[in-house]
Short mmCIF file of C-alpha atoms and ligand atoms in Angstrom, two decimals:
data_model
loop_
_atom_site.label_atom_id
_atom_site.label_comp_id
_atom_site.label_asym_id
_atom_site.label_seq_id
_atom_site.Cartn_x
_atom_site.Cartn_y
_atom_site.Cartn_z
CA MET O 1 -17.83 -16.72 34.81
CA SER O 2 -17.66 -13.18 36.20
CA GLU O 3 -19.44 -10.29 34.45
CA ASN O 4 -16.26 -8.58 33.34
CA ILE O 5 -14.31 -11.15 31.37
CA ILE O 6 -10.55 -10.72 31.93
CA VAL O 7 -8.12 -12.82 29.92
CA LEU O 8 -4.41 -13.35 30.50
CA GLY O 9 -2.68 -13.78 27.13
CA ILE O 10 0.70 -15.48 26.66
CA GLU O 11 2.78 -15.43 23.46
CA THR O 12 6.01 -17.43 23.13
CA SER O 13 5.88 -18.86 19.60
CA CYS O 14 9.21 -17.43 18.44
CA ASP O 15 11.64 -14.87 19.84
CA GLU O 16 9.38 -12.50 21.76
CA THR O 17 7.93 -13.19 25.18
CA GLY O 18 4.60 -11.35 25.26
CA VAL O 19 2.10 -11.11 28.10
CA ALA O 20 -1.07 -9.01 28.32
CA LEU O 21 -4.37 -8.69 30.15
CA TYR O 22 -7.47 -7.91 28.12
CA SER O 23 -10.71 -6.96 29.83
CA GLN O 24 -14.20 -6.76 28.42
CA ASN O 25 -14.75 -3.37 30.09
CA ASN O 26 -11.39 -1.72 29.55
CA GLY O 27 -9.62 -3.41 26.64
CA ILE O 28 -5.90 -3.93 27.13
CA MET O 29 -5.20 -3.31 30.83
CA ALA O 30 -1.46 -3.96 30.68
CA GLU O 31 0.96 -5.53 28.23
CA MET O 32 4.63 -6.46 28.42
CA LEU O 33 7.07 -7.61 25.78
CA ARG O 34 10.62 -8.92 26.05
CA SER O 35 12.45 -9.19 22.76
CA GLN O 36 15.24 -11.73 22.37
CA ALA O 37 16.69 -9.89 19.35
CA GLU O 38 19.99 -9.26 21.14
CA ILE O 39 20.43 -12.94 22.02
CA HIS O 40 19.89 -14.09 18.43
CA SER O 41 21.60 -11.19 16.65
CA ASN O 42 25.02 -12.85 16.92
CA TYR O 43 23.70 -15.77 14.90
CA GLY O 44 21.80 -13.82 12.21
CA GLY O 45 18.55 -15.63 13.03
CA VAL O 46 16.57 -17.29 15.79
CA VAL O 47 18.35 -20.16 17.57
CA PRO O 48 15.44 -22.33 18.77
CA GLU O 49 17.11 -23.71 21.89
CA LEU O 50 18.20 -20.26 23.06
CA ALA O 51 14.68 -18.98 22.41
CA SER O 52 13.10 -21.66 24.61
CA ARG O 53 15.57 -21.08 27.44
CA ASP O 54 14.97 -17.36 27.43
CA HIS O 55 11.18 -17.81 27.49
CA VAL O 56 11.67 -20.05 30.56
CA ARG O 57 13.66 -17.33 32.32
CA THR O 58 11.39 -14.46 31.31
CA LEU O 59 7.79 -15.63 31.25
CA LEU O 60 6.78 -16.00 34.91
CA PRO O 61 8.31 -12.70 36.09
CA LEU O 62 6.68 -10.99 33.09
CA ILE O 63 3.25 -12.39 34.02
CA ARG O 64 3.76 -11.13 37.59
CA GLU O 65 4.78 -7.66 36.32
CA THR O 66 1.81 -7.47 33.95
CA MET O 67 -0.67 -8.43 36.69
CA ASP O 68 0.91 -5.94 39.10
CA GLN O 69 0.77 -3.15 36.55
CA ALA O 70 -2.91 -3.84 35.86
CA GLY O 71 -3.69 -4.30 39.56
CA VAL O 72 -5.22 -7.69 38.73
CA GLN O 73 -5.24 -10.65 41.11
CA GLN O 74 -5.52 -14.27 40.04
CA GLU O 75 -9.16 -14.42 41.22
CA ASP O 76 -10.06 -11.56 38.83
CA ILE O 77 -8.91 -13.56 35.80
CA THR O 78 -11.57 -15.40 33.81
CA GLY O 79 -9.21 -17.58 31.82
CA ILE O 80 -5.82 -17.95 30.19
CA ALA O 81 -5.09 -17.83 26.46
CA TYR O 82 -1.76 -18.99 25.09
CA THR O 83 -0.31 -19.48 21.62
CA ALA O 84 -0.33 -23.22 20.90
CA GLY O 85 1.01 -22.93 17.33
CA PRO O 86 2.31 -22.52 14.76
CA GLY O 87 5.88 -21.70 15.78
CA LEU O 88 9.00 -23.22 17.30
CA MET O 89 8.18 -26.39 19.20
CA GLY O 90 10.29 -25.66 22.29
CA ALA O 91 9.29 -21.99 22.45
CA LEU O 92 5.59 -22.83 22.14
CA PHE O 93 5.98 -25.46 24.80
CA VAL O 94 7.12 -22.93 27.40
CA GLY O 95 3.99 -20.77 26.94
CA ALA O 96 1.73 -23.82 26.82
CA CYS O 97 3.24 -25.39 29.98
CA VAL O 98 3.04 -22.16 31.93
CA GLY O 99 -0.45 -21.33 30.63
CA ARG O 100 -1.89 -24.76 31.37
CA SER O 101 -0.14 -25.04 34.74
CA LEU O 102 -1.43 -21.65 35.91
CA ALA O 103 -4.91 -22.57 34.68
CA PHE O 104 -4.71 -25.81 36.64
CA ALA O 105 -3.37 -24.14 39.78
CA TRP O 106 -5.89 -21.31 39.64
CA GLN O 107 -8.73 -23.61 38.54
CA LYS O 108 -9.47 -21.48 35.50
CA PRO O 109 -10.21 -22.50 31.91
CA SER O 110 -7.56 -22.05 29.26
CA VAL O 111 -7.75 -21.73 25.51
CA GLU O 112 -5.22 -22.54 22.82
CA ILE O 113 -4.81 -19.69 20.36
CA HIS O 114 -3.61 -19.90 16.78
CA HIS O 115 -0.78 -17.39 16.43
CA MET O 116 -2.03 -16.22 13.02
CA GLU O 117 -5.54 -15.68 14.35
CA GLY O 118 -3.88 -13.41 16.89
CA HIS O 119 -2.28 -11.39 14.05
CA LEU O 120 -5.50 -11.46 12.01
CA LEU O 121 -7.61 -10.08 14.86
CA ALA O 122 -5.05 -7.51 16.12
CA PRO O 123 -6.52 -4.64 14.01
CA LEU O 124 -9.88 -5.30 15.71
CA MET O 125 -8.40 -4.03 18.99
CA GLU O 126 -8.17 -0.54 17.48
CA ALA O 127 -10.76 2.19 18.03
CA GLU O 128 -12.22 1.87 14.53
CA PRO O 129 -12.13 -1.83 13.79
CA PRO O 130 -13.07 -3.32 10.42
CA ALA O 131 -16.45 -5.01 10.13
CA PHE O 132 -16.67 -8.50 8.63
CA PRO O 133 -16.18 -9.54 5.91
CA PHE O 134 -12.68 -8.31 5.18
CA ILE O 135 -9.64 -9.44 3.21
CA ALA O 136 -6.55 -9.83 5.35
CA LEU O 137 -2.98 -9.80 4.14
CA LEU O 138 -1.02 -11.59 6.85
CA VAL O 139 2.68 -10.94 6.37
CA SER O 140 5.02 -12.19 9.05
CA GLY O 141 8.33 -14.00 9.39
CA GLY O 142 6.68 -17.40 9.02
CA HIS O 143 3.64 -16.70 6.85
CA THR O 144 2.43 -14.74 3.85
CA GLN O 145 -1.28 -15.33 3.38
CA LEU O 146 -4.34 -13.73 1.90
CA ILE O 147 -7.41 -14.61 3.91
CA ARG O 148 -11.07 -13.78 3.58
CA ALA O 149 -12.44 -13.33 7.11
CA ASN O 150 -16.22 -13.75 7.01
CA ASP O 151 -16.87 -13.65 10.75
CA TRP O 152 -15.19 -14.54 14.06
CA GLY O 153 -13.51 -17.89 13.44
CA GLN O 154 -14.76 -18.11 9.85
CA TYR O 155 -11.68 -17.81 7.70
CA GLU O 156 -11.01 -18.82 4.10
CA LEU O 157 -7.50 -19.10 2.67
CA LEU O 158 -7.28 -17.34 -0.71
CA GLY O 159 -3.54 -17.59 -1.30
CA SER O 160 -0.23 -18.11 0.43
CA SER O 161 3.50 -18.21 -0.18
CA LEU O 162 4.75 -21.30 -1.96
CA ASP O 163 8.19 -20.87 -0.41
CA ASP O 164 9.61 -18.10 1.79
CA ALA O 165 7.37 -15.77 3.76
CA ALA O 166 7.80 -12.05 3.03
CA GLY O 167 9.40 -11.40 6.44
CA GLU O 168 11.73 -14.35 5.98
CA ALA O 169 12.87 -12.87 2.64
CA PHE O 170 13.57 -9.54 4.39
CA ASP O 171 15.56 -11.39 7.06
CA LYS O 172 17.58 -13.35 4.49
CA VAL O 173 18.41 -10.26 2.42
CA ALA O 174 19.55 -8.51 5.62
CA ARG O 175 21.80 -11.46 6.30
CA MET O 176 23.29 -11.40 2.78
CA LEU O 177 24.12 -7.73 3.29
CA ASP O 178 25.31 -8.09 6.92
CA LEU O 179 22.68 -5.66 8.14
CA GLY O 180 21.80 -7.54 11.32
CA TYR O 181 18.74 -9.17 12.81
CA PRO O 182 15.74 -8.89 12.68
CA GLY O 183 16.15 -8.03 9.04
CA GLY O 184 12.89 -6.30 8.11
CA PRO O 185 13.44 -3.01 9.94
CA LYS O 186 17.17 -3.03 8.97
CA VAL O 187 16.45 -3.48 5.25
CA ALA O 188 13.74 -0.80 5.47
CA ALA O 189 16.13 1.63 7.20
CA CYS O 190 18.91 0.91 4.69
CA ALA O 191 16.46 1.44 1.78
CA GLU O 192 15.61 4.85 3.22
CA THR O 193 19.23 5.93 2.86
CA PHE O 194 19.08 5.29 -0.89
CA ASP O 195 19.96 8.49 -2.64
CA HIS O 196 19.67 8.00 -6.37
CA ASP O 197 22.80 9.15 -8.13
CA PRO O 198 21.95 9.61 -11.84
CA ALA O 199 25.42 8.32 -12.72
CA VAL O 200 24.66 4.95 -11.04
CA PRO O 201 21.84 2.85 -12.48
CA GLU O 202 18.98 2.22 -10.12
CA ILE O 203 18.52 -1.53 -9.56
CA VAL O 204 15.15 -3.01 -10.48
CA PHE O 205 14.30 -6.57 -9.50
CA PRO O 206 11.52 -8.45 -11.28
CA LYS O 207 8.30 -8.59 -9.27
CA PRO O 208 7.80 -12.21 -8.28
CA MET O 209 4.73 -14.12 -9.57
CA VAL O 210 2.82 -11.05 -10.77
CA ASP O 211 2.50 -12.34 -14.32
CA ARG O 212 0.88 -15.55 -13.11
CA PRO O 213 -2.80 -15.74 -12.26
CA GLY O 214 -3.96 -16.57 -8.75
CA LEU O 215 -3.25 -15.30 -5.27
CA ASP O 216 -0.19 -17.30 -4.26
CA PHE O 217 3.19 -15.73 -3.56
CA SER O 218 6.79 -16.80 -4.06
CA PHE O 219 9.81 -14.89 -2.81
CA SER O 220 12.66 -17.33 -3.33
CA GLY O 221 13.33 -16.17 -6.92
CA LEU O 222 13.63 -12.59 -5.74
CA LYS O 223 15.99 -13.69 -3.00
CA THR O 224 18.18 -15.45 -5.58
CA ALA O 225 18.12 -12.31 -7.79
CA VAL O 226 19.39 -10.31 -4.79
CA LEU O 227 22.14 -12.85 -4.13
CA ASN O 228 23.21 -12.84 -7.78
CA ARG O 229 23.36 -9.05 -7.80
CA ILE O 230 25.48 -8.99 -4.65
CA GLN O 231 27.91 -11.52 -6.16
CA MET O 232 28.06 -9.54 -9.38
CA ILE O 233 28.91 -6.32 -7.54
CA LYS O 234 31.53 -8.10 -5.44
CA ALA O 235 33.10 -9.61 -8.57
CA GLU O 236 33.18 -6.19 -10.25
CA GLN O 237 34.40 -3.99 -7.44
CA GLY O 238 35.65 -6.32 -4.71
CA ALA O 239 33.32 -5.14 -1.99
CA ILE O 240 29.83 -3.82 -1.49
CA LYS O 241 29.64 -0.12 -0.71
CA PRO O 242 26.92 1.39 1.50
CA GLY O 243 25.38 3.01 -1.60
CA ASP O 244 25.07 -0.42 -3.27
CA LYS O 245 23.42 -1.85 -0.17
CA ALA O 246 20.89 0.98 -0.13
CA ASN O 247 20.25 0.51 -3.85
CA ILE O 248 19.66 -3.24 -3.37
CA CYS O 249 17.45 -2.78 -0.28
CA ALA O 250 15.31 -0.14 -1.99
CA ALA O 251 14.84 -2.34 -5.07
CA PHE O 252 14.10 -5.45 -3.02
CA GLN O 253 11.60 -3.62 -0.82
CA ARG O 254 9.93 -2.13 -3.91
CA ALA O 255 9.55 -5.57 -5.53
CA VAL O 256 8.06 -7.11 -2.35
CA VAL O 257 5.69 -4.21 -1.73
CA ASP O 258 4.51 -4.06 -5.36
CA THR O 259 3.84 -7.80 -5.38
CA LEU O 260 1.94 -7.73 -2.08
CA ILE O 261 -0.23 -4.85 -3.27
CA LEU O 262 -0.93 -6.40 -6.64
CA LYS O 263 -2.17 -9.60 -4.99
CA CYS O 264 -4.28 -7.63 -2.51
CA LYS O 265 -5.90 -5.75 -5.40
CA ARG O 266 -6.57 -9.03 -7.15
CA ALA O 267 -8.14 -10.56 -4.01
CA LEU O 268 -10.33 -7.49 -3.43
CA LYS O 269 -11.52 -7.46 -7.04
CA GLN O 270 -12.12 -11.19 -7.11
CA THR O 271 -14.19 -11.23 -3.90
CA GLY O 272 -15.87 -7.83 -4.19
CA VAL O 273 -14.96 -7.17 -0.53
CA LYS O 274 -14.26 -3.51 0.21
CA ARG O 275 -12.21 -3.76 3.41
CA LEU O 276 -8.53 -4.67 3.56
CA VAL O 277 -6.67 -5.53 6.76
CA LEU O 278 -2.88 -5.74 6.91
CA ALA O 279 -1.29 -7.51 9.85
CA GLY O 280 1.87 -9.35 10.92
CA GLY O 281 5.43 -8.03 11.31
CA VAL O 282 5.89 -6.85 7.71
CA SER O 283 2.71 -4.73 7.93
CA ALA O 284 4.78 -2.37 10.12
CA ASN O 285 6.77 -1.53 6.98
CA LYS O 286 6.45 2.18 6.21
CA MET O 287 6.83 1.87 2.47
CA LEU O 288 4.15 -0.81 2.32
CA ARG O 289 1.79 1.45 4.25
CA GLN O 290 2.58 4.44 2.05
CA SER O 291 2.06 2.49 -1.17
CA VAL O 292 -1.18 0.92 0.09
CA ALA O 293 -2.43 4.41 0.96
CA GLU O 294 -1.50 5.71 -2.49
CA GLN O 295 -2.84 2.79 -4.50
CA LEU O 296 -5.77 1.38 -2.56
CA SER O 297 -7.19 3.79 -0.01
CA GLY O 298 -9.37 5.62 -2.56
CA GLU O 299 -11.36 2.53 -3.38
CA TYR O 300 -11.08 0.46 -0.21
CA ASP O 301 -11.09 0.93 3.56
CA ILE O 302 -7.69 -0.01 4.94
CA TYR O 303 -7.00 -1.20 8.49
CA TYR O 304 -3.78 -1.91 10.39
CA PRO O 305 -2.86 -2.63 13.96
CA ARG O 306 -0.57 -0.03 15.54
CA PRO O 307 3.08 -0.95 14.81
CA ARG O 308 3.71 -2.67 18.16
CA TRP O 309 0.71 -4.94 17.53
CA CYS O 310 1.99 -5.79 14.01
CA THR O 311 4.94 -7.77 15.31
CA ASP O 312 4.51 -10.56 17.87
CA ASN O 313 2.92 -9.47 21.14
CA GLY O 314 0.84 -10.75 24.03
CA ALA O 315 -2.02 -8.29 23.49
CA MET O 316 -3.26 -9.98 20.32
CA ILE O 317 -3.31 -13.36 22.08
CA ALA O 318 -5.21 -11.97 25.09
CA PHE O 319 -7.70 -10.34 22.69
CA ALA O 320 -8.18 -13.49 20.57
CA GLY O 321 -8.59 -15.44 23.82
CA TYR O 322 -11.20 -12.95 25.02
CA GLN O 323 -13.20 -13.47 21.80
CA HIS O 324 -13.12 -17.23 22.35
CA PHE O 325 -14.15 -16.99 26.00
CA LYS O 326 -16.88 -14.46 25.21
CA ARG O 327 -18.39 -16.59 22.47
CA PHE O 328 -18.12 -19.77 24.47
CA HIS O 329 -19.66 -18.04 27.47
CA HIS O 330 -22.54 -16.44 25.61
CA HIS O 331 -23.45 -19.20 23.24
CA SER O 332 -22.04 -22.13 25.21
CA GLY O 333 -21.81 -23.81 21.82
CA GLN O 334 -18.97 -25.47 20.04
CA PRO O 335 -15.54 -23.86 20.17
CA LEU O 336 -14.80 -21.68 17.18
CA GLN O 337 -13.17 -23.11 14.12
CA GLY O 338 -9.45 -22.51 14.45
CA SER O 339 -9.62 -22.97 18.19
CA ARG O 340 -8.85 -26.28 19.79
CA GLY O 341 -11.37 -25.60 22.49
CA ILE O 342 -11.51 -24.29 26.00
CA SER O 343 -10.25 -26.95 28.28
CA LYS O 344 -10.51 -27.24 32.01
CA ASP O 345 -9.36 -30.83 32.00
CA MET O 346 -6.28 -31.84 33.92
CA LEU O 347 -2.81 -31.20 32.63
CA ALA O 348 -2.88 -32.22 28.99
CA ILE O 349 -0.40 -29.95 27.22
CA LYS O 350 -0.12 -29.98 23.45
CA VAL O 351 1.47 -27.64 20.96
CA LEU O 352 1.15 -27.61 17.19
CA PRO O 353 4.29 -26.24 15.48
CA ARG O 354 2.48 -26.67 12.14
CA TRP O 355 -1.17 -25.75 12.29
CA PRO O 356 -3.11 -24.34 9.33
CA LEU O 357 -5.49 -21.52 10.30
CA CYS O 358 -7.91 -22.46 7.56
O1 KG4 N 401 4.75 -11.22 13.04
P1 KG4 N 401 6.16 -11.31 13.41
O2 KG4 N 401 6.67 -10.49 14.56
O3 KG4 N 401 6.61 -12.77 13.73
C1 KG4 N 401 6.13 -13.88 13.05
O4 KG4 N 401 5.00 -14.33 13.34
O5 KG4 N 401 6.92 -14.36 12.20
O6 KG4 N 401 6.98 -10.94 12.09
C2 KG4 N 401 8.36 -10.86 12.12
C3 KG4 N 401 8.84 -10.54 10.72
C4 KG4 N 401 10.35 -10.62 10.61
O7 KG4 N 401 10.66 -11.36 9.46
C5 KG4 N 401 10.75 -9.17 10.47
O8 KG4 N 401 11.93 -8.99 9.73
C6 KG4 N 401 9.55 -8.58 9.77
O9 KG4 N 401 8.44 -9.23 10.35
N1 KG4 N 401 9.44 -7.12 9.98
C7 KG4 N 401 9.50 -6.21 8.99
C8 KG4 N 401 9.40 -4.94 9.61
N2 KG4 N 401 9.27 -5.12 10.95
C9 KG4 N 401 9.29 -6.46 11.15
N3 KG4 N 401 9.65 -6.36 7.67
C10 KG4 N 401 9.68 -5.24 6.90
N4 KG4 N 401 9.60 -4.00 7.41
C11 KG4 N 401 9.47 -3.79 8.74
N5 KG4 N 401 9.40 -2.56 9.24
ZN1 ZN N 402 3.87 -13.48 14.46
#
C-alpha cells in the first residue's frame, strides 16, 4: 500500500449518486453528487426502479469527473469503498457492482461500508472533530437512532425508532400537504413562513413517546395526528390555506425537534458522556440546530457535519473507507466491527438492504 492512502468512495443506497476521493494527506480531494430529486418528485417519493436506472447512467461518468477534478489516476488509488447497505436493493447493487468491478479491473482492494457508519463518521471529517466516546443522534430518511460510539467501529445502540424514521415522517407530512419531495426541507421552509395570528389558535401536537422511559422513538402517532388535523380543517373550511399549512408544519417540526432533544438529553445523562454528534439528513434542519444550541450547548459539546455532509454523499463513504483501510493497513488485524472486511477476492458482489450497524 502506498504511503498516502487515497480512497475512492461510492454512495448509491437511495436517490443520490455520490462519489468522492479522500486522501490521508489532503482530506477530501474532490466530491460529486447527483440528486435524483427531480426524477422522483412526480411520484412524491423514491421509485426504486427509477433510482437504480439513474445510478447506472450516472455513476461511471461521475467517477471519471471526480478523478479528473482531483487529478488522480487509477494507480494513485489505494482502494475502493462503496455502500453495501442498508438501502434499496437495486440502488445498492449498482454501487457494489461498479465498486467491485473497478477494484477487480484495477487490482485494488475494496471495502463494503455501512451507510449509517458513513453518516456517523461524517462529523469527524470536520476541522474540530469530536473525540471518542460520543453520543450520536442519527436522523435520516431510513433511520432514527441514538448510538454510543466508543471508538472506531465500536458502536452501541441505545435507542431507535419503533416505526417511522424522523426524515420519513417529514417526507410523509410534506406529501399530505402537497409540499413536494424531498419533504424535510419543504416542511422546514413552510414552517418558517408561519406568522402567528393571535386570532387563529396555534396548533400544538403532542410530543411522541416523551412520557415513556427509555431511548426509543415513535413518529407514527404524530403523523396520524397531522393527518387528523388536516382532515378536520378540510371538513371545516373545504380546503387548506397556506397559513394552515405553515401552522401545521411549524407544530409538527416543533414536536419532532422537542422529542429528539429530550431523548438526546436522556442519553447524555444516562451515559455521562459529554459530547453529542448529530448526523443524517434531518440534522441539516435549522430549527433542530437552533434548539440544540439553546438547550444543550451550555452543558455539552455539540458536533455536526456541514449541511452537504448531513444528507447522503460520497465523501462520508470515502472517509469511512479510509478509516477501514488505514486500520487494516496499520494493524493488519481483523476488519472492524460493522465492516464486512476488505476483500481482494474475485468478483463476489453482495449487498445488504437490511444491515444493523450495531
Ligand atoms: O441521510 P439522508 O440524506 O438519507 C437517508 O439515509 O435516508 O436523509 C434524508 C432525509 C429525508 O427524509 C429528508 O426529508 C430529510 O432527511 N431532510 C430534512 C432536511 N433535509 C433533509 N429533514 C428536516 N429538515 C431538513 N432541513
Ligand atoms: Zn443517508
